[in-house]
PDB file of C-alpha atoms in Angstrom:
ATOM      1  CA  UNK A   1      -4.507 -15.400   0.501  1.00  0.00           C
ATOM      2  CA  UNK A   2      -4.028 -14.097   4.002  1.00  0.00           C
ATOM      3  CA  UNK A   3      -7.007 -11.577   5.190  1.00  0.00           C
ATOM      4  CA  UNK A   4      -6.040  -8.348   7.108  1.00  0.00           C
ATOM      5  CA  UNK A   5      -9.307  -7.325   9.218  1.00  0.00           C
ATOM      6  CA  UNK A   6      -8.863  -3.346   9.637  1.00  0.00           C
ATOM      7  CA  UNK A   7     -11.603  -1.487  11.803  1.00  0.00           C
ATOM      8  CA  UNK A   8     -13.577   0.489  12.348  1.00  0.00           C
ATOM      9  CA  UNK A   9     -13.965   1.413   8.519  1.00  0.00           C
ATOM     10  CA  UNK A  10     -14.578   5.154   9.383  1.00  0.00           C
ATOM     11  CA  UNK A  11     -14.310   7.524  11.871  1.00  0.00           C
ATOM     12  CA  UNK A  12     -16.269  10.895  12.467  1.00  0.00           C
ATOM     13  CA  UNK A  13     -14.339  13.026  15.656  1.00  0.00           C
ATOM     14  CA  UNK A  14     -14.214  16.285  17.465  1.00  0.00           C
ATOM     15  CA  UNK A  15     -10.879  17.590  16.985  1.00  0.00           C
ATOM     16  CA  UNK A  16      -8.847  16.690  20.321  1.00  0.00           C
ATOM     17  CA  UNK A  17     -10.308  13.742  20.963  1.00  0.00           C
ATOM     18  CA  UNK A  18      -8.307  10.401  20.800  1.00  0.00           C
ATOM     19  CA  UNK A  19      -8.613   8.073  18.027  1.00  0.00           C
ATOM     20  CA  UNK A  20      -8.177   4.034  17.902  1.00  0.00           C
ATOM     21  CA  UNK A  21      -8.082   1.498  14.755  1.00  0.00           C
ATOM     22  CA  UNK A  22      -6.676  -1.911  14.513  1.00  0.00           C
ATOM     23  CA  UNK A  23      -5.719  -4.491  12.253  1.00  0.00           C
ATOM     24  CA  UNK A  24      -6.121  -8.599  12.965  1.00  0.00           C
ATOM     25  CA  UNK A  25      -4.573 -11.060  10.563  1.00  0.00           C
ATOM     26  CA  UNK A  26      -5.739 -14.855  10.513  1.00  0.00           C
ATOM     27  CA  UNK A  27      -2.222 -15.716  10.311  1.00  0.00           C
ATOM     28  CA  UNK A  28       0.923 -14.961  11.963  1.00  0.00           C
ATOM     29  CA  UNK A  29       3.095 -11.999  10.724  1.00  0.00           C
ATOM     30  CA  UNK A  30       6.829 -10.699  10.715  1.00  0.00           C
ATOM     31  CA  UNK A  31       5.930  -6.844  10.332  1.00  0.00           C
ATOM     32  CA  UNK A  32       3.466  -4.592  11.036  1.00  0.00           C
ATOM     33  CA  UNK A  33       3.137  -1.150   9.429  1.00  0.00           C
ATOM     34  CA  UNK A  34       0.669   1.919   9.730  1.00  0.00           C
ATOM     35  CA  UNK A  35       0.272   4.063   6.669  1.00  0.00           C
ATOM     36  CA  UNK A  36      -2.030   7.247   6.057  1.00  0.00           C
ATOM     37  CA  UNK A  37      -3.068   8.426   2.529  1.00  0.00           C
ATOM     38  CA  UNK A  38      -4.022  11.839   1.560  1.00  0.00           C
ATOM     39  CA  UNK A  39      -6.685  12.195  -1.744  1.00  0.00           C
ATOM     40  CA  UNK A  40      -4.632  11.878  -4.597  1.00  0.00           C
ATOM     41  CA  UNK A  41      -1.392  10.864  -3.405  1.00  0.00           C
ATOM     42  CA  UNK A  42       0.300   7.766  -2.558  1.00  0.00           C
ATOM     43  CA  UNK A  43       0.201   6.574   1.184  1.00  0.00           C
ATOM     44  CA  UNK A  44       3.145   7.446   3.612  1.00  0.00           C
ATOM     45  CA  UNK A  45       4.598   5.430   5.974  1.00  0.00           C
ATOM     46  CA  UNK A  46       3.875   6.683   9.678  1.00  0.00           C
ATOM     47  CA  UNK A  47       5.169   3.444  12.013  1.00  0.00           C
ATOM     48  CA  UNK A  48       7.345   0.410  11.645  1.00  0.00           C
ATOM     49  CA  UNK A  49       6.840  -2.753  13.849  1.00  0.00           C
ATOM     50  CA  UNK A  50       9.297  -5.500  13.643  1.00  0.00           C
ATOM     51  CA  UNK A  51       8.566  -7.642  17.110  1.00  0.00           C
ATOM     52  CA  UNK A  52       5.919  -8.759  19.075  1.00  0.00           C
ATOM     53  CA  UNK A  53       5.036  -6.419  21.727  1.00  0.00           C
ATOM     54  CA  UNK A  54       6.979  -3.693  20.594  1.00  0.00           C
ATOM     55  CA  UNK A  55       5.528  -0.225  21.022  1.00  0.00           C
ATOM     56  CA  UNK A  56       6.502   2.746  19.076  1.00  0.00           C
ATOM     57  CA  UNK A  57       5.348   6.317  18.688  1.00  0.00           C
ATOM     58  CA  UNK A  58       5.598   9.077  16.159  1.00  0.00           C
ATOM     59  CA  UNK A  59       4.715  12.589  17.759  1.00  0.00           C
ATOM     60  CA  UNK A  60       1.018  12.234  18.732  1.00  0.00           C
ATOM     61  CA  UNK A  61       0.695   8.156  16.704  1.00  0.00           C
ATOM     62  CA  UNK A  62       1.383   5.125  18.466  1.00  0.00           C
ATOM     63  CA  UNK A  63       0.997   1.673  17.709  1.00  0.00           C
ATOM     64  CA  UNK A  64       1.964  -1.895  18.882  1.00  0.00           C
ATOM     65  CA  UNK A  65       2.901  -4.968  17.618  1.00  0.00           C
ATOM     66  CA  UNK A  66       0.610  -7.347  19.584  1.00  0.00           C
ATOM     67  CA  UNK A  67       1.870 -10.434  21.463  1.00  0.00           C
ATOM     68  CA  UNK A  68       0.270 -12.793  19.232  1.00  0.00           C
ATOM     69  CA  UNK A  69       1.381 -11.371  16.089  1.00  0.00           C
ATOM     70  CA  UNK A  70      -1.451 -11.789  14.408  1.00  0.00           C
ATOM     71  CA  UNK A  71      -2.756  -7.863  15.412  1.00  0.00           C
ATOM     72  CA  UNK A  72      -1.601  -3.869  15.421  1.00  0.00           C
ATOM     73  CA  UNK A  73      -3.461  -0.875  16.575  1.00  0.00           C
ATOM     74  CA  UNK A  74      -2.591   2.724  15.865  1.00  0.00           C
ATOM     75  CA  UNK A  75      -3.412   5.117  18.498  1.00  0.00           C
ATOM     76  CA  UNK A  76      -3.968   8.955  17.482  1.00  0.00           C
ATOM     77  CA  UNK A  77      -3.755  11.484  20.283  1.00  0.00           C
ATOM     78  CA  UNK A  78      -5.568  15.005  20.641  1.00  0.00           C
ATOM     79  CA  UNK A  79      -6.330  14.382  16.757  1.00  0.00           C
ATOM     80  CA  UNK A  80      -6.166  17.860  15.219  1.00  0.00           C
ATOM     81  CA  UNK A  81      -7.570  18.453  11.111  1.00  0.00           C
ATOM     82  CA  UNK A  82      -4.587  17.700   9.400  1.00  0.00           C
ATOM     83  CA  UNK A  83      -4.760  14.190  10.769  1.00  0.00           C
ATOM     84  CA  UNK A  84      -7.745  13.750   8.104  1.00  0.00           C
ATOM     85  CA  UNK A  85      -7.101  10.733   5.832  1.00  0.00           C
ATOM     86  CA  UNK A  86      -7.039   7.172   4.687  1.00  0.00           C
ATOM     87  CA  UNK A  87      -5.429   4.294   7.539  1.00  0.00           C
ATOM     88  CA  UNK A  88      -3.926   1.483   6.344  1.00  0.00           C
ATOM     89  CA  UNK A  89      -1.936  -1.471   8.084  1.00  0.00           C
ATOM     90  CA  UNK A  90       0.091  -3.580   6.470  1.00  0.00           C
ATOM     91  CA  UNK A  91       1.402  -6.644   6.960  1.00  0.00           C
ATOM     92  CA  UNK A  92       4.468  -9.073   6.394  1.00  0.00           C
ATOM     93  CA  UNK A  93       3.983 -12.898   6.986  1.00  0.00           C
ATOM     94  CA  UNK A  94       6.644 -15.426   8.159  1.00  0.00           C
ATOM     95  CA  UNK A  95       6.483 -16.558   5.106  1.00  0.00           C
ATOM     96  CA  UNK A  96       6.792 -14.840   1.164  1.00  0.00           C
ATOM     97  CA  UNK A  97       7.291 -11.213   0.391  1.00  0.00           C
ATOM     98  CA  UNK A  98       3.931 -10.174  -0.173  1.00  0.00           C
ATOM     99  CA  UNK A  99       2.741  -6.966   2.271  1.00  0.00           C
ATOM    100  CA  UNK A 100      -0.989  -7.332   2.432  1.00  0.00           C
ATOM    101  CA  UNK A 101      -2.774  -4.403   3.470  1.00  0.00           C
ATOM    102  CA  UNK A 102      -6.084  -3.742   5.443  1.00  0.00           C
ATOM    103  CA  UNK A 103      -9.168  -2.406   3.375  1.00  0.00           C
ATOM    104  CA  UNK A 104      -8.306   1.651   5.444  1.00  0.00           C
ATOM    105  CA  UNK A 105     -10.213   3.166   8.144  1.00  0.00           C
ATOM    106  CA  UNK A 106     -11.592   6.842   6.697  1.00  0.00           C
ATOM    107  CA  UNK A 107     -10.731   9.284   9.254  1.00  0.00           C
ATOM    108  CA  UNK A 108     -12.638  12.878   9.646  1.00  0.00           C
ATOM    109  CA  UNK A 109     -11.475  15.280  11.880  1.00  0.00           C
ATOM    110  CA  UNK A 110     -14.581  17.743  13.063  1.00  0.00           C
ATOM    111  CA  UNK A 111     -12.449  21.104  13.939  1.00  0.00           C
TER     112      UNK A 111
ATOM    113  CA  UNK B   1      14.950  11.642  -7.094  1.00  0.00           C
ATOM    114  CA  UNK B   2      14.672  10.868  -3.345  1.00  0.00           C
ATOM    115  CA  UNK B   3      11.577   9.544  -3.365  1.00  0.00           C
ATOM    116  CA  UNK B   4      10.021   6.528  -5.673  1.00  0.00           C
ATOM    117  CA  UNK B   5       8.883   8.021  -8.942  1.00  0.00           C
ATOM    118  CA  UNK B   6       5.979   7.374 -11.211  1.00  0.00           C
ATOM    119  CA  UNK B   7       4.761   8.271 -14.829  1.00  0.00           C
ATOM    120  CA  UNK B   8       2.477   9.286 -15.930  1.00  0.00           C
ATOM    121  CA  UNK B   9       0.987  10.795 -13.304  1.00  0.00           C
ATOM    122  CA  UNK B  10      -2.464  10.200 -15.295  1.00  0.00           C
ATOM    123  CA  UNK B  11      -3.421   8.265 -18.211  1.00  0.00           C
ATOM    124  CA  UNK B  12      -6.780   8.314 -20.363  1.00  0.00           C
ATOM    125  CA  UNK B  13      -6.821   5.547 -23.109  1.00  0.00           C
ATOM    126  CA  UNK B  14      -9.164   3.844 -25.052  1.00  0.00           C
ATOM    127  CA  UNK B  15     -10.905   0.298 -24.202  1.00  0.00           C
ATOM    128  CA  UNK B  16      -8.443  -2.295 -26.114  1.00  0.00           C
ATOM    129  CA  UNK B  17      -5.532   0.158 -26.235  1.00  0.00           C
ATOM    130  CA  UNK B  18      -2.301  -0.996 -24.567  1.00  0.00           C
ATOM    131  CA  UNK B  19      -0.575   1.084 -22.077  1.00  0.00           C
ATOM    132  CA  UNK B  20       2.590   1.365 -19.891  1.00  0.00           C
ATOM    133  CA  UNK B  21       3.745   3.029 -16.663  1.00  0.00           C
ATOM    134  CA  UNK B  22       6.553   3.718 -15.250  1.00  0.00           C
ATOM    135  CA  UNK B  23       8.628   3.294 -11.983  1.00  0.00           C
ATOM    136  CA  UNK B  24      11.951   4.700 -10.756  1.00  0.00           C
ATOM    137  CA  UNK B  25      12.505   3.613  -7.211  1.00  0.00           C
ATOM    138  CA  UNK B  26      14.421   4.834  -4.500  1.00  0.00           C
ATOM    139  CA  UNK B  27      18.314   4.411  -5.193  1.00  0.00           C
ATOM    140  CA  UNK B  28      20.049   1.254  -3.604  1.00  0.00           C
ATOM    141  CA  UNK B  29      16.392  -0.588  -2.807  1.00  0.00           C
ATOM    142  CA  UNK B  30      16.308  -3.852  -4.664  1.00  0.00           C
ATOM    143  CA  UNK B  31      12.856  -4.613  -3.620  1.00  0.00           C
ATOM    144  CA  UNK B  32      10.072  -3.580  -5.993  1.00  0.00           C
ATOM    145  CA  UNK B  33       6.518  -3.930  -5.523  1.00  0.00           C
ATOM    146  CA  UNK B  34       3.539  -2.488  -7.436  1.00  0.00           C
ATOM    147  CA  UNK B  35       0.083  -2.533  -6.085  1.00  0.00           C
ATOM    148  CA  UNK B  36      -3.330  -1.668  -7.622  1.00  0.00           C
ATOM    149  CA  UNK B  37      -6.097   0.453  -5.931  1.00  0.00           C
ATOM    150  CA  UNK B  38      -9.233   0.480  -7.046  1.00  0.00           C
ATOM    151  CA  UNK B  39     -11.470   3.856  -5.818  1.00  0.00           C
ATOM    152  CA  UNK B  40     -12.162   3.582  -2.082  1.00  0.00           C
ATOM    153  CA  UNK B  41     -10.897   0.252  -1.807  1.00  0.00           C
ATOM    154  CA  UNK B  42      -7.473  -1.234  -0.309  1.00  0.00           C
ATOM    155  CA  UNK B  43      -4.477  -2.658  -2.187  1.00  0.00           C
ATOM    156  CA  UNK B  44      -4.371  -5.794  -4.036  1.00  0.00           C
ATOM    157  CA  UNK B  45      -0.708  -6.977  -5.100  1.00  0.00           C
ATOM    158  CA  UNK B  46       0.388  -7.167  -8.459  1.00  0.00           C
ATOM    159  CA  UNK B  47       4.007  -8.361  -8.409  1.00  0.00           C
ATOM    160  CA  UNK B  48       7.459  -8.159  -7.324  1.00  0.00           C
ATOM    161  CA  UNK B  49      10.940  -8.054  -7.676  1.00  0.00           C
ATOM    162  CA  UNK B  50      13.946  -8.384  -5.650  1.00  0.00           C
ATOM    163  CA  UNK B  51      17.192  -8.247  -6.798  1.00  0.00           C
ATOM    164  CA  UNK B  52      17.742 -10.391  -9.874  1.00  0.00           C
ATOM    165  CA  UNK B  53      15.847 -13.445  -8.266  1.00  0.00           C
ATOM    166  CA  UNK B  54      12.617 -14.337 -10.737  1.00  0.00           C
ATOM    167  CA  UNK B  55       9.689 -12.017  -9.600  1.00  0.00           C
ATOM    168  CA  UNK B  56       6.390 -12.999  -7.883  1.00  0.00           C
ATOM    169  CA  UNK B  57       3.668 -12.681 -10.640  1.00  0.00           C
ATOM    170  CA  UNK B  58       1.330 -14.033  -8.052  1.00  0.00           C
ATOM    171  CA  UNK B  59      -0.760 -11.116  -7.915  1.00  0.00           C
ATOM    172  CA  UNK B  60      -1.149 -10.667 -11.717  1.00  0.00           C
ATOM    173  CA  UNK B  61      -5.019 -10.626 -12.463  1.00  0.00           C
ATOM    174  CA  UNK B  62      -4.287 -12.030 -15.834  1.00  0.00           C
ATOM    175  CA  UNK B  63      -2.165 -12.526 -18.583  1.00  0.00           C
ATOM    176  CA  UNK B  64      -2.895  -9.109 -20.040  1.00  0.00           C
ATOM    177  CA  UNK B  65      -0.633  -7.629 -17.195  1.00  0.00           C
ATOM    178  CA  UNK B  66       3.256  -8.077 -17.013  1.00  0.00           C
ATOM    179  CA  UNK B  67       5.803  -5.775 -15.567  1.00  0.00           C
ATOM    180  CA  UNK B  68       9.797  -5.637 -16.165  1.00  0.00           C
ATOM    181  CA  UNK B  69      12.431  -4.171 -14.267  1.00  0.00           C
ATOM    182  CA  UNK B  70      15.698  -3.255 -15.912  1.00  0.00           C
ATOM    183  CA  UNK B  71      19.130  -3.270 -14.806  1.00  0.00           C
ATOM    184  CA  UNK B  72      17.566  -3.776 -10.916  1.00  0.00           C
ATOM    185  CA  UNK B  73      16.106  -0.497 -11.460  1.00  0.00           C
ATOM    186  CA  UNK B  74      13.208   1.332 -13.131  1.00  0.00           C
ATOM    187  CA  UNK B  75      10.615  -1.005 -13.674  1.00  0.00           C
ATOM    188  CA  UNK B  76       7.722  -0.884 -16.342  1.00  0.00           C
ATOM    189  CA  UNK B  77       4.200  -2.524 -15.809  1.00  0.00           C
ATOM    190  CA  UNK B  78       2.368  -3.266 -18.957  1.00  0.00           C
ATOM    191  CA  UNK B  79      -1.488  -3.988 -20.106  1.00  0.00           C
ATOM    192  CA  UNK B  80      -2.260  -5.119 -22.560  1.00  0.00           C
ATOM    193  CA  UNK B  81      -5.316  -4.909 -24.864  1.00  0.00           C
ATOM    194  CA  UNK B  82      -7.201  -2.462 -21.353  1.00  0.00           C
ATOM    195  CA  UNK B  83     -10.733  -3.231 -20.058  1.00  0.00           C
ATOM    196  CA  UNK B  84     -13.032  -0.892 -17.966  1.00  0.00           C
ATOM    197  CA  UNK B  85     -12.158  -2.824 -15.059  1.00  0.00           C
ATOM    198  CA  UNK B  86      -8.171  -2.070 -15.294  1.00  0.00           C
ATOM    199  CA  UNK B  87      -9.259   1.174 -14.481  1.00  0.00           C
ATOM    200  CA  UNK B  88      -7.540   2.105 -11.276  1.00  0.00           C
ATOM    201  CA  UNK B  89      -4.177   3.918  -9.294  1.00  0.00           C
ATOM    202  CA  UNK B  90      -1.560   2.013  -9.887  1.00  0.00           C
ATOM    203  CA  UNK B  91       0.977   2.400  -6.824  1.00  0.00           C
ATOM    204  CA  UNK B  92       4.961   1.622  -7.271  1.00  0.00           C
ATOM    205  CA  UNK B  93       6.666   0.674  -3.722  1.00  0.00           C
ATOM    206  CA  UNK B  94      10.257   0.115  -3.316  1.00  0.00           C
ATOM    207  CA  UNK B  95      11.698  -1.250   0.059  1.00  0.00           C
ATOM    208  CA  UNK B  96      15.026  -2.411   2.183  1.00  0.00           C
ATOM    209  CA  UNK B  97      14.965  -3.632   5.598  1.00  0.00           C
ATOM    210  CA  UNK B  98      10.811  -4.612   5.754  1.00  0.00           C
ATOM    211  CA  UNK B  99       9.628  -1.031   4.666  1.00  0.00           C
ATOM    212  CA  UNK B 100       7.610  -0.224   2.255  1.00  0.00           C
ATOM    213  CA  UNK B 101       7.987   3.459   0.383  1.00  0.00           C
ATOM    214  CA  UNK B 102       5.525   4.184  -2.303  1.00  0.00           C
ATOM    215  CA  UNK B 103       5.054   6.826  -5.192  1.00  0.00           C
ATOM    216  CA  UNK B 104       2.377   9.068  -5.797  1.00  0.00           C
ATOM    217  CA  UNK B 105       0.770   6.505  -8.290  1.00  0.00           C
ATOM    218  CA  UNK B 106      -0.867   6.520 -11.736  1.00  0.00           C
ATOM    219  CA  UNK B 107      -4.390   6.686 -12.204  1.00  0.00           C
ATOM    220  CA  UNK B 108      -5.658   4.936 -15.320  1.00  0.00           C
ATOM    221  CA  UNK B 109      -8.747   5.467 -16.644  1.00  0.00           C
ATOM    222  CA  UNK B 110     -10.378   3.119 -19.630  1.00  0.00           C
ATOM    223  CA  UNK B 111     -12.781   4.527 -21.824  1.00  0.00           C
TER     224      UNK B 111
END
């Protein structure tokens, strides 16, 4: 089955600084989309990517559909402790309806 | 509800015992997925439905496992005959237009 390659697997950072993850695919792919997860709960959608090159934000998230469609970041600015949580991207290939998802980058917010 | 809906929230049962949760997704998405996450790990794909086109069982880790979905609607996801290893959260996601919205989940645990 296709792979999604999410890193960096976790995350330690001063609150305010910036954060970075991404996710690489070994195949081409339709849709991108950035979820975070909360202990206990189900994850929640943040961002929505539909085209390559397409670059969206969501308050202080941002993330991009790269050109080859095989990758997605999600940038997190000034992180503050709320933004604590699991990452996960998820993907749609050009083919089949099956999302695969990336194995979550832990995030800890130091306040 | 607005949101996708899952029961029970938690279940305990016995090794061998069958069990069944539930799924009431979001109203007017025919897309149905359910996912299974195992602690601290990503999410494997179990099946699922679109409209009343025959589902994608790919995902199924074995023949204990089946999942129905009435009337386009709720859906049910079955084990049968439980092993240690089933236990896990079991995540419902419904969808329309490439996004994914997900319950809260059910966390099984196998004695």
């Amino acid at each position: 089955g296709q792979q999604l390659n999410q890193s960096p697997q976790s995350m330690f950072i001063q609150e305010g600084e910036d954060v970075s993850m991404n996710c690489t695919s070994s195949s081409i792919f339709n849709t991108w989309l950035w979820y975070k997860q909360d202990p206990g709960e189900g994850p929640v959608l943040l961002i929505a990517l539909y085209k390559a090159g397409e670059l969206t934000s969501n308050g202080r998230l941002t993330a991009q559909f790269g050109i080859t469609r095989k990758d997605s970041f999600l940038n997190i600015s000034a992180s503050i402790p709320s933004d604590v949580g699991i990452y996960f991207c998820a993907g749609l290939p050009n083919t089949g309806n099956q999302f695969y998802f990336g194995t979550g980058t832990s995030l800890t917010v130091i306040p | 509800g607005a949101g996708v809906s899952q029961s029970p929230s938690n279940k305990v049962t016995e090794k061998g015992k069958d069990v069944e949760l539930r799924c009431d997704p979001i109203s007017g998405h025919t897309a149905l997925y359910w996912y299974r996450q195992s602690l601290g790990q990503g999410l494997e794909f179990l099946i699922y439905f679109q409209g009343n086109s025959a589902p994608d069982k790919s995902g199924l880790p074995s023949d204990r496992f089946s999942a129905e979905r009435t009337g386009g609607s709720v859906s049910t996801l079955t084990i049968q005959r439980t092993q240690q290893e089933d236990s896990a959260v079991y995540l419902c996601a419904s969808s329309v237009v490439g996004e994914l919205f997900f319950g809260e989940g059910s966390r099984l645990t196998v004695l």
